[in-house]
mmCIF file of C-alpha atoms and ligand atoms in Angstrom:
data_model
loop_
_atom_site.group_PDB
_atom_site.id
_atom_site.type_symbol
_atom_site.label_atom_id
_atom_site.label_comp_id
_atom_site.label_asym_id
_atom_site.label_seq_id
_atom_site.Cartn_x
_atom_site.Cartn_y
_atom_site.Cartn_z
ATOM 1 C CA UNK K 1 11.661 21.001 2.328
ATOM 2 C CA UNK K 2 12.172 22.941 6.218
ATOM 3 C CA UNK K 3 8.936 21.111 7.463
ATOM 4 C CA UNK K 4 8.538 22.523 10.248
ATOM 5 C CA UNK K 5 9.019 25.967 8.824
ATOM 6 C CA UNK K 6 6.257 25.044 6.105
ATOM 7 C CA UNK K 7 4.013 23.851 9.309
ATOM 8 C CA UNK K 8 5.056 27.791 11.082
ATOM 9 C CA UNK K 9 2.614 28.841 14.015
ATOM 10 C CA UNK K 10 -0.383 26.238 12.534
ATOM 11 C CA UNK K 11 -2.401 26.243 15.549
ATOM 12 C CA UNK K 12 -4.332 22.952 14.061
ATOM 13 C CA UNK K 13 -2.991 20.289 11.760
ATOM 14 C CA UNK K 14 -4.947 17.149 9.205
ATOM 15 C CA UNK K 15 -3.383 14.440 8.294
ATOM 16 C CA UNK K 16 -3.822 11.416 5.886
ATOM 17 C CA UNK K 17 -2.869 8.834 3.580
ATOM 18 C CA UNK K 18 -4.095 7.517 0.555
ATOM 19 C CA UNK K 19 -7.519 4.560 0.581
ATOM 20 C CA UNK K 20 -6.876 1.175 1.081
ATOM 21 C CA UNK K 21 -3.796 1.863 3.293
ATOM 22 C CA UNK K 22 -0.850 0.352 3.101
ATOM 23 C CA UNK K 23 2.252 -0.156 5.641
ATOM 24 C CA UNK K 24 4.104 3.334 4.701
ATOM 25 C CA UNK K 25 0.481 4.451 3.688
ATOM 26 C CA UNK K 26 -0.278 3.568 7.689
ATOM 27 C CA UNK K 27 3.054 5.020 8.620
ATOM 28 C CA UNK K 28 4.014 7.650 7.612
ATOM 29 C CA UNK K 29 1.388 8.867 8.812
ATOM 30 C CA UNK K 30 1.074 8.069 12.062
ATOM 31 C CA UNK K 31 5.075 9.102 12.179
ATOM 32 C CA UNK K 32 4.306 12.706 11.011
ATOM 33 C CA UNK K 33 1.827 11.913 14.314
ATOM 34 C CA UNK K 34 4.102 11.324 16.565
ATOM 35 C CA UNK K 35 6.887 13.617 14.985
ATOM 36 C CA UNK K 36 4.268 15.969 15.726
ATOM 37 C CA UNK K 37 3.132 15.171 18.817
ATOM 38 C CA UNK K 38 7.529 15.720 20.264
ATOM 39 C CA UNK K 39 8.337 18.618 18.351
ATOM 40 C CA UNK K 40 4.657 20.728 18.686
ATOM 41 C CA UNK K 41 3.219 19.638 21.199
ATOM 42 C CA UNK K 42 0.743 22.882 21.440
ATOM 43 C CA UNK K 43 -0.251 21.200 17.280
ATOM 44 C CA UNK K 44 -3.916 19.724 17.389
ATOM 45 C CA UNK K 45 -3.808 16.906 15.150
ATOM 46 C CA UNK K 46 -5.607 14.629 13.467
ATOM 47 C CA UNK K 47 -4.506 11.803 11.422
ATOM 48 C CA UNK K 48 -7.619 10.575 9.064
ATOM 49 C CA UNK K 49 -7.651 6.584 7.501
ATOM 50 C CA UNK K 50 -10.183 5.190 5.576
ATOM 51 C CA UNK K 51 -10.969 1.825 4.207
ATOM 52 C CA UNK K 52 -10.477 -0.414 7.698
ATOM 53 C CA UNK K 53 -6.873 0.307 8.310
ATOM 54 C CA UNK K 54 -4.666 -3.249 9.003
ATOM 55 C CA UNK K 55 -4.977 -4.253 12.044
ATOM 56 C CA UNK K 56 -0.915 -5.567 12.119
ATOM 57 C CA UNK K 57 -0.454 -2.134 11.901
ATOM 58 C CA UNK K 58 -1.687 -1.816 15.840
ATOM 59 C CA UNK K 59 1.525 -0.905 18.292
ATOM 60 C CA UNK K 60 2.438 1.515 15.722
ATOM 61 C CA UNK K 61 1.707 4.653 18.203
ATOM 62 C CA UNK K 62 -0.868 6.951 17.459
ATOM 63 C CA UNK K 63 -3.288 3.563 15.671
ATOM 64 C CA UNK K 64 -5.596 3.824 17.348
ATOM 65 C CA UNK K 65 -6.512 8.121 17.949
ATOM 66 C CA UNK K 66 -6.908 7.315 13.777
ATOM 67 C CA UNK K 67 -10.406 9.266 12.952
ATOM 68 C CA UNK K 68 -12.060 6.373 11.265
ATOM 69 C CA UNK K 69 -15.118 8.188 11.096
ATOM 70 C CA UNK K 70 -13.990 11.761 9.364
ATOM 71 C CA UNK K 71 -15.684 14.174 11.342
ATOM 72 C CA UNK K 72 -13.498 17.080 12.338
ATOM 73 C CA UNK K 73 -15.162 20.640 12.543
ATOM 74 C CA UNK K 74 -13.844 23.807 10.484
ATOM 75 C CA UNK K 75 -11.279 23.661 8.468
ATOM 76 C CA UNK K 76 -7.182 22.596 9.137
ATOM 77 C CA UNK K 77 -4.263 26.017 9.419
ATOM 78 C CA UNK K 78 -1.421 22.763 7.879
ATOM 79 C CA UNK K 79 -3.231 19.925 6.001
ATOM 80 C CA UNK K 80 -0.173 16.968 5.233
ATOM 81 C CA UNK K 81 -1.108 15.072 2.488
ATOM 82 C CA UNK K 82 1.481 11.815 2.676
ATOM 83 C CA UNK K 83 2.263 8.707 0.478
ATOM 84 C CA UNK K 84 -0.266 10.267 -1.954
ATOM 85 C CA UNK K 85 -0.390 10.422 -6.079
ATOM 86 C CA UNK K 86 -3.120 12.300 -7.082
ATOM 87 C CA UNK K 87 -6.682 13.343 -5.358
ATOM 88 C CA UNK K 88 -8.690 10.878 -5.903
ATOM 89 C CA UNK K 89 -6.415 8.776 -3.496
ATOM 90 C CA UNK K 90 -7.014 11.217 -1.149
ATOM 91 C CA UNK K 91 -10.019 9.688 -0.650
ATOM 92 C CA UNK K 92 -12.927 10.824 2.360
ATOM 93 C CA UNK K 93 -10.004 13.621 3.383
ATOM 94 C CA UNK K 94 -9.904 15.353 0.172
ATOM 95 C CA UNK K 95 -12.562 18.181 0.895
ATOM 96 C CA UNK K 96 -9.855 18.787 4.429
ATOM 97 C CA UNK K 97 -7.207 19.182 2.246
ATOM 98 C CA UNK K 98 -9.245 21.544 -0.720
ATOM 99 C CA UNK K 99 -10.366 24.021 2.654
ATOM 100 C CA UNK K 100 -7.655 23.723 4.166
ATOM 101 C CA UNK K 101 -5.404 27.532 4.511
ATOM 102 C CA UNK K 102 -2.113 25.449 3.115
ATOM 103 C CA UNK K 103 -1.620 22.313 1.729
ATOM 104 C CA UNK K 104 1.978 20.137 1.935
ATOM 105 C CA UNK K 105 2.626 16.461 -0.080
ATOM 106 C CA UNK K 106 5.604 14.348 1.000
ATOM 107 C CA UNK K 107 5.679 11.573 -1.476
ATOM 108 C CA UNK K 108 8.054 9.202 -3.207
ATOM 109 C CA UNK K 109 5.597 8.202 -6.503
ATOM 110 C CA UNK K 110 7.110 9.426 -9.610
ATOM 111 C CA UNK K 111 3.287 9.720 -11.097
ATOM 112 C CA UNK K 112 2.894 12.204 -8.646
ATOM 113 C CA UNK K 113 2.764 15.615 -9.918
ATOM 114 C CA UNK K 114 2.617 17.951 -7.759
ATOM 115 C CA UNK K 115 -0.867 17.995 -5.651
ATOM 116 C CA UNK K 116 0.002 20.862 -2.929
ATOM 117 C CA UNK K 117 1.136 23.666 -2.049
ATOM 118 C CA UNK K 118 4.563 22.836 -1.195
ATOM 119 C CA UNK K 119 5.488 19.523 -2.082
ATOM 120 C CA UNK K 120 8.751 17.766 -1.263
ATOM 121 C CA UNK K 121 8.439 14.216 -3.784
ATOM 122 C CA UNK K 122 11.805 12.099 -4.334
ATOM 123 C CA UNK K 123 10.425 9.025 -6.769
ATOM 124 C CA UNK K 124 14.312 7.874 -5.562
ATOM 125 C CA UNK K 125 13.361 7.768 -2.128
ATOM 126 C CA UNK K 126 11.674 3.955 -0.352
ATOM 127 C CA UNK K 127 9.342 4.370 0.740
ATOM 128 C CA UNK K 128 7.203 8.190 2.064
ATOM 129 C CA UNK K 129 8.309 7.233 5.305
ATOM 130 C CA UNK K 130 12.288 7.440 4.235
ATOM 131 C CA UNK K 131 11.747 10.977 2.747
ATOM 132 C CA UNK K 132 10.164 11.471 5.831
ATOM 133 C CA UNK K 133 13.483 10.900 7.424
ATOM 134 C CA UNK K 134 15.457 13.180 5.724
ATOM 135 C CA UNK K 135 12.168 16.066 6.947
ATOM 136 C CA UNK K 136 12.640 15.467 10.207
ATOM 137 C CA UNK K 137 14.743 16.989 13.246
ATOM 138 C CA UNK K 138 16.650 14.309 14.514
ATOM 139 C CA UNK K 139 15.644 15.477 18.170
ATOM 140 C CA UNK K 140 12.516 15.174 17.968
ATOM 141 C CA UNK K 141 12.762 11.577 16.792
ATOM 142 C CA UNK K 142 12.270 8.812 19.344
ATOM 143 C CA UNK K 143 11.287 5.371 19.666
ATOM 144 C CA UNK K 144 7.906 5.793 18.211
ATOM 145 C CA UNK K 145 8.755 7.269 15.523
ATOM 146 C CA UNK K 146 11.597 5.496 14.652
ATOM 147 C CA UNK K 147 9.210 1.972 14.383
ATOM 148 C CA UNK K 148 6.707 3.875 12.195
ATOM 149 C CA UNK K 149 9.407 4.795 9.861
ATOM 150 C CA UNK K 150 11.018 1.449 9.860
ATOM 151 C CA UNK K 151 7.491 -0.478 9.563
ATOM 152 C CA UNK K 152 7.249 1.865 6.228
ATOM 153 C CA UNK K 153 10.352 0.559 4.627
ATOM 154 C CA UNK K 154 10.577 -2.402 5.370
ATOM 155 C CA UNK K 155 6.883 -2.688 3.551
ATOM 156 C CA UNK K 156 7.391 -0.546 0.701
ATOM 157 C CA UNK K 157 10.771 -1.695 0.160
ATOM 158 C CA UNK K 158 9.193 -6.137 0.664
ATOM 159 C CA UNK K 159 11.903 -5.947 3.153
ATOM 160 C CA UNK K 160 15.679 -4.355 2.063
ATOM 161 C CA UNK K 161 14.602 -6.190 -0.941
ATOM 162 C CA UNK K 162 13.259 -4.493 -3.922
ATOM 163 C CA UNK K 163 15.153 -2.042 -6.699
ATOM 164 C CA UNK K 164 14.321 1.885 -4.538
ATOM 165 C CA UNK K 165 16.511 0.275 -1.349
ATOM 166 C CA UNK K 166 19.632 2.472 -2.101
ATOM 167 C CA UNK K 167 23.256 3.184 -0.051
ATOM 168 C CA UNK K 168 21.212 6.180 1.561
ATOM 169 C CA UNK K 169 17.970 3.816 2.618
ATOM 170 C CA UNK K 170 19.993 1.019 4.299
ATOM 171 C CA UNK K 171 21.934 4.457 5.857
ATOM 172 C CA UNK K 172 18.935 5.302 7.665
ATOM 173 C CA UNK K 173 17.964 1.251 8.677
ATOM 174 C CA UNK K 174 20.762 1.491 10.391
ATOM 175 C CA UNK K 175 20.010 4.473 12.095
ATOM 176 C CA UNK K 176 16.363 4.402 12.861
ATOM 177 C CA UNK K 177 17.222 0.060 14.519
ATOM 178 C CA UNK K 178 19.645 1.958 16.768
ATOM 179 C CA UNK K 179 16.366 3.926 18.463
ATOM 180 C CA UNK K 180 15.971 -0.009 20.235
ATOM 181 C CA UNK K 181 12.534 -1.424 18.733
ATOM 182 C CA UNK K 182 11.959 -4.957 18.321
ATOM 183 C CA UNK K 183 12.323 -3.859 14.809
ATOM 184 C CA UNK K 184 12.573 -8.552 12.965
ATOM 185 C CA UNK K 185 9.384 -9.769 15.423
ATOM 186 C CA UNK K 186 8.102 -6.034 13.487
ATOM 187 C CA UNK K 187 9.217 -7.805 9.754
ATOM 188 C CA UNK K 188 7.782 -11.239 11.052
ATOM 189 C CA UNK K 189 4.460 -10.410 12.549
ATOM 190 C CA UNK K 190 3.188 -7.521 9.691
ATOM 191 C CA UNK K 191 5.314 -8.453 6.555
ATOM 192 C CA UNK K 192 5.964 -12.445 6.607
ATOM 193 C CA UNK K 193 2.705 -13.782 8.858
ATOM 194 C CA UNK K 194 -0.826 -14.040 7.019
ATOM 195 C CA UNK K 195 -4.032 -15.333 8.535
ATOM 196 C CA UNK K 196 -5.141 -19.411 7.791
ATOM 197 C CA UNK K 197 -7.472 -18.073 5.047
ATOM 198 C CA UNK K 198 -5.166 -15.601 3.950
ATOM 199 C CA UNK K 199 -2.928 -18.630 2.947
ATOM 200 C CA UNK K 200 -6.050 -20.104 1.302
ATOM 201 C CA UNK K 201 -6.924 -18.155 -0.888
ATOM 202 C CA UNK K 202 -3.151 -17.102 -2.343
ATOM 203 C CA UNK K 203 -2.927 -20.657 -2.610
ATOM 204 C CA UNK K 204 -6.485 -20.557 -4.948
ATOM 205 C CA UNK K 205 -4.389 -17.526 -7.007
ATOM 206 C CA UNK K 206 -1.232 -19.348 -7.482
ATOM 207 C CA UNK K 207 -3.634 -22.107 -8.328
ATOM 208 C CA UNK K 208 -5.837 -20.662 -11.258
ATOM 209 C CA UNK K 209 -2.843 -18.141 -12.239
ATOM 210 C CA UNK K 210 -1.826 -18.154 -16.473
ATOM 211 C CA UNK K 211 0.986 -17.402 -17.828
ATOM 212 C CA UNK K 212 1.363 -16.451 -20.918
ATOM 213 C CA UNK K 213 3.479 -14.363 -23.679
ATOM 214 C CA UNK K 214 6.195 -17.350 -23.767
ATOM 215 C CA UNK K 215 6.104 -17.229 -19.668
ATOM 216 C CA UNK K 216 7.368 -13.619 -19.155
ATOM 217 C CA UNK K 217 4.218 -12.619 -18.000
ATOM 218 C CA UNK K 218 1.786 -14.817 -15.436
ATOM 219 C CA UNK K 219 -2.315 -12.840 -14.086
ATOM 220 C CA UNK K 220 -4.606 -14.034 -11.981
ATOM 221 C CA UNK K 221 -8.202 -12.953 -10.061
ATOM 222 C CA UNK K 222 -9.560 -13.107 -7.148
ATOM 223 C CA UNK K 223 -13.706 -12.517 -7.765
ATOM 224 C CA UNK K 224 -16.269 -11.301 -5.600
ATOM 225 C CA UNK K 225 -17.288 -15.115 -5.235
ATOM 226 C CA UNK K 226 -13.942 -16.397 -3.647
ATOM 227 C CA UNK K 227 -13.450 -13.655 -1.572
ATOM 228 C CA UNK K 228 -16.902 -13.856 0.740
ATOM 229 C CA UNK K 229 -16.654 -17.681 0.909
ATOM 230 C CA UNK K 230 -13.235 -17.019 2.336
ATOM 231 C CA UNK K 231 -14.659 -14.656 3.846
ATOM 232 C CA UNK K 232 -12.129 -11.995 3.365
ATOM 233 C CA UNK K 233 -11.121 -8.082 2.550
ATOM 234 C CA UNK K 234 -8.663 -5.971 -0.603
ATOM 235 C CA UNK K 235 -7.222 -5.607 2.458
ATOM 236 C CA UNK K 236 -5.873 -9.122 2.794
ATOM 237 C CA UNK K 237 -4.811 -9.948 -0.513
ATOM 238 C CA UNK K 238 -1.968 -7.786 0.099
ATOM 239 C CA UNK K 239 1.616 -9.835 -1.095
ATOM 240 C CA UNK K 240 -0.130 -12.001 -3.514
ATOM 241 C CA UNK K 241 1.297 -10.259 -6.798
ATOM 242 C CA UNK K 242 4.231 -10.044 -5.026
ATOM 243 C CA UNK K 243 4.412 -14.031 -4.964
ATOM 244 C CA UNK K 244 2.890 -14.396 -8.750
ATOM 245 C CA UNK K 245 6.236 -12.464 -9.140
ATOM 246 C CA UNK K 246 8.666 -14.951 -7.301
ATOM 247 C CA UNK K 247 7.854 -17.775 -10.287
ATOM 248 C CA UNK K 248 11.087 -17.816 -12.519
ATOM 249 C CA UNK K 249 10.811 -16.830 -15.954
ATOM 250 C CA UNK K 250 8.013 -13.756 -15.293
ATOM 251 C CA UNK K 251 8.765 -9.426 -16.156
ATOM 252 C CA UNK K 252 5.705 -8.893 -14.845
ATOM 253 C CA UNK K 253 2.539 -9.796 -12.937
ATOM 254 C CA UNK K 254 -0.764 -8.943 -13.218
ATOM 255 C CA UNK K 255 -3.299 -9.242 -10.066
ATOM 256 C CA UNK K 256 -6.598 -8.110 -9.357
ATOM 257 C CA UNK K 257 -9.461 -8.864 -7.982
ATOM 258 C CA UNK K 258 -13.268 -7.903 -7.697
ATOM 259 C CA UNK K 259 -14.252 -4.895 -6.824
ATOM 260 C CA UNK K 260 -17.565 -4.770 -8.160
ATOM 261 C CA UNK K 261 -19.457 -5.433 -11.828
ATOM 262 C CA UNK K 262 -16.842 -5.116 -14.122
ATOM 263 C CA UNK K 263 -14.748 -3.227 -11.881
ATOM 264 C CA UNK K 264 -11.751 -4.555 -10.445
ATOM 265 C CA UNK K 265 -8.920 -2.975 -8.672
ATOM 266 C CA UNK K 266 -5.383 -4.490 -11.042
ATOM 267 C CA UNK K 267 -1.632 -4.295 -8.963
ATOM 268 C CA UNK K 268 1.247 -4.923 -11.550
ATOM 269 C CA UNK K 269 4.330 -5.874 -10.686
ATOM 270 C CA UNK K 270 7.472 -5.820 -12.758
ATOM 271 C CA UNK K 271 11.372 -6.835 -12.623
ATOM 272 C CA UNK K 272 12.244 -3.850 -14.684
ATOM 273 C CA UNK K 273 12.318 -4.273 -17.980
ATOM 274 C CA UNK K 274 8.231 -2.925 -18.486
ATOM 275 C CA UNK K 275 7.425 -0.069 -16.599
ATOM 276 C CA UNK K 276 4.074 -0.370 -15.318
ATOM 277 C CA UNK K 277 3.702 3.270 -13.429
ATOM 278 C CA UNK K 278 3.502 3.877 -17.445
ATOM 279 C CA UNK K 279 0.767 1.423 -18.071
ATOM 280 C CA UNK K 280 -1.450 1.779 -15.091
ATOM 281 C CA UNK K 281 -1.056 5.598 -15.653
ATOM 282 C CA UNK K 282 -2.438 5.321 -19.045
ATOM 283 C CA UNK K 283 -5.942 3.680 -18.050
ATOM 284 C CA UNK K 284 -5.571 6.459 -14.958
ATOM 285 C CA UNK K 285 -3.491 5.077 -11.955
ATOM 286 C CA UNK K 286 -0.382 5.584 -11.331
ATOM 287 C CA UNK K 287 2.565 4.700 -8.586
ATOM 288 C CA UNK K 288 6.391 3.244 -9.066
ATOM 289 C CA UNK K 289 8.306 1.561 -12.467
ATOM 290 C CA UNK K 290 8.933 -2.180 -10.879
ATOM 291 C CA UNK K 291 5.248 -1.617 -8.623
ATOM 292 C CA UNK K 292 2.312 0.048 -10.895
ATOM 293 C CA UNK K 293 -2.671 0.276 -9.536
ATOM 294 C CA UNK K 294 -5.238 1.754 -11.164
ATOM 295 C CA UNK K 295 -8.511 0.952 -11.073
ATOM 296 C CA UNK K 296 -10.003 -0.802 -14.439
ATOM 297 C CA UNK K 297 -13.673 -1.941 -15.670
ATOM 298 C CA UNK K 298 -15.047 -4.238 -18.094
ATOM 299 C CA UNK K 299 -14.886 -7.942 -17.796
ATOM 300 C CA UNK K 300 -11.141 -10.059 -16.605
ATOM 301 C CA UNK K 301 -10.853 -11.257 -20.595
ATOM 302 C CA UNK K 302 -11.269 -6.999 -21.453
ATOM 303 C CA UNK K 303 -8.440 -6.031 -18.866
ATOM 304 C CA UNK K 304 -6.169 -8.220 -19.460
ATOM 305 C CA UNK K 305 -6.336 -7.419 -22.771
ATOM 306 C CA UNK K 306 -5.357 -4.095 -22.189
ATOM 307 C CA UNK K 307 -3.187 -4.587 -20.192
ATOM 308 C CA UNK K 308 -1.258 -7.429 -21.937
ATOM 309 C CA UNK K 309 -1.123 -5.120 -25.446
ATOM 310 C CA UNK K 310 0.899 -2.457 -23.178
ATOM 311 C CA UNK K 311 2.949 -4.958 -22.604
ATOM 312 C CA UNK K 312 3.744 -6.347 -25.083
ATOM 313 C CA UNK K 313 4.900 -2.516 -26.509
ATOM 314 C CA UNK K 314 7.656 -1.510 -24.202
ATOM 315 C CA UNK K 315 8.732 -6.041 -24.517
HETATM 316 P P1 5GP J 1 -0.424 -1.962 -4.912
HETATM 317 O O1 5GP J 1 -0.303 -2.984 -6.482
HETATM 318 O O2 5GP J 1 0.509 -3.101 -4.212
HETATM 319 O O3 5GP J 1 -1.549 -1.568 -4.786
HETATM 320 O O4 5GP J 1 0.294 -0.632 -5.325
HETATM 321 C C1 5GP J 1 1.967 -0.036 -6.014
HETATM 322 C C2 5GP J 1 1.412 0.958 -6.417
HETATM 323 O O5 5GP J 1 0.567 0.904 -6.889
HETATM 324 C C3 5GP J 1 1.588 1.468 -4.782
HETATM 325 O O6 5GP J 1 2.896 2.566 -4.649
HETATM 326 C C4 5GP J 1 1.008 2.355 -5.241
HETATM 327 O O7 5GP J 1 0.514 3.916 -4.378
HETATM 328 C C5 5GP J 1 0.453 2.553 -6.711
HETATM 329 N N1 5GP J 1 -1.530 2.421 -6.197
HETATM 330 C C6 5GP J 1 -2.035 1.414 -5.696
HETATM 331 N N2 5GP J 1 -2.991 1.899 -7.187
HETATM 332 C C7 5GP J 1 -3.098 2.742 -7.828
HETATM 333 C C8 5GP J 1 -4.535 3.415 -7.894
HETATM 334 O O8 5GP J 1 -5.867 3.174 -8.295
HETATM 335 N N3 5GP J 1 -4.150 4.738 -8.567
HETATM 336 C C9 5GP J 1 -2.139 5.144 -8.614
HETATM 337 N N4 5GP J 1 -1.914 6.414 -8.855
HETATM 338 N N5 5GP J 1 -2.382 4.941 -7.649
HETATM 339 C C10 5GP J 1 -1.705 3.270 -7.411
HETATM 340 MN MN1 MN J 2 4.964 3.908 -0.044
#
């Protein structure tokens, strides 16, 4: 896809990522926003986001300009969905997406069926930010764009650690760091640093985790009561599933938090032996081979049973 050609002579462009935005989602939407400011300064661009975008990303250019209320009259000439693998994940942006004259989707989820009129889905890319780098014309990448792209790659690759990092991903990171932002500070302050209560709730989740299937699986859950007690939001629980996954011998880690009565948000991580995207997709979710998520109804035990049944089939 030639992104600028696809955007063509659009006068207004809407941009959105997915609900409960993570690092790659916030970074990819702001990267495109900053890029279009350089490449097409005449375009009126609106970035939508919902569910309290994590404030750790407030150093990214455009963060304060994001539209949180979905207030926009009329329709967009072009609407770009980034890091969004299914229509339901567009949240409140779906109506703008549906009304737009033309839609574009850039993503890296293999479960993405191609949501838009024009799609660039690269399942082997580390992140949507990596795909955007490939689509951007280098003359319009400035420090702000580079900082966004770097942040997205850092977050979706667990600081360059996951198997989604290819030789090309490292080359791109190498080119990005040339722009002169403080990479180590971004990694420390947005990936590793947690608030005191976040660490406390992580500790609780680890303490109450259960190993099963001969130690090949681990599961833990945070209920509404605990979230209220520590006064944390879902976005503050990011990283817990990865820590569970770091348990020696574990092949699949499952973390869930209570969204409502008998409704849970489930996150799964795998070391590659089990394809967790396949399992998440079975229950209406999606993601990647080694990192996937889904919302499920039932009790904690119902959900563990349903998931472990599917995990067992793949083991
Ligand atoms: P996480 O477990 O960190 O929320 O998400 C892991 C991966 O699975 C991410 O790539 C995310 O986009 C995807 N994912 C998480 N939850 C859902 C969901 O409910 N539906 C779909 N389609 N994908 C999800
Ligand atoms: Mn992503």
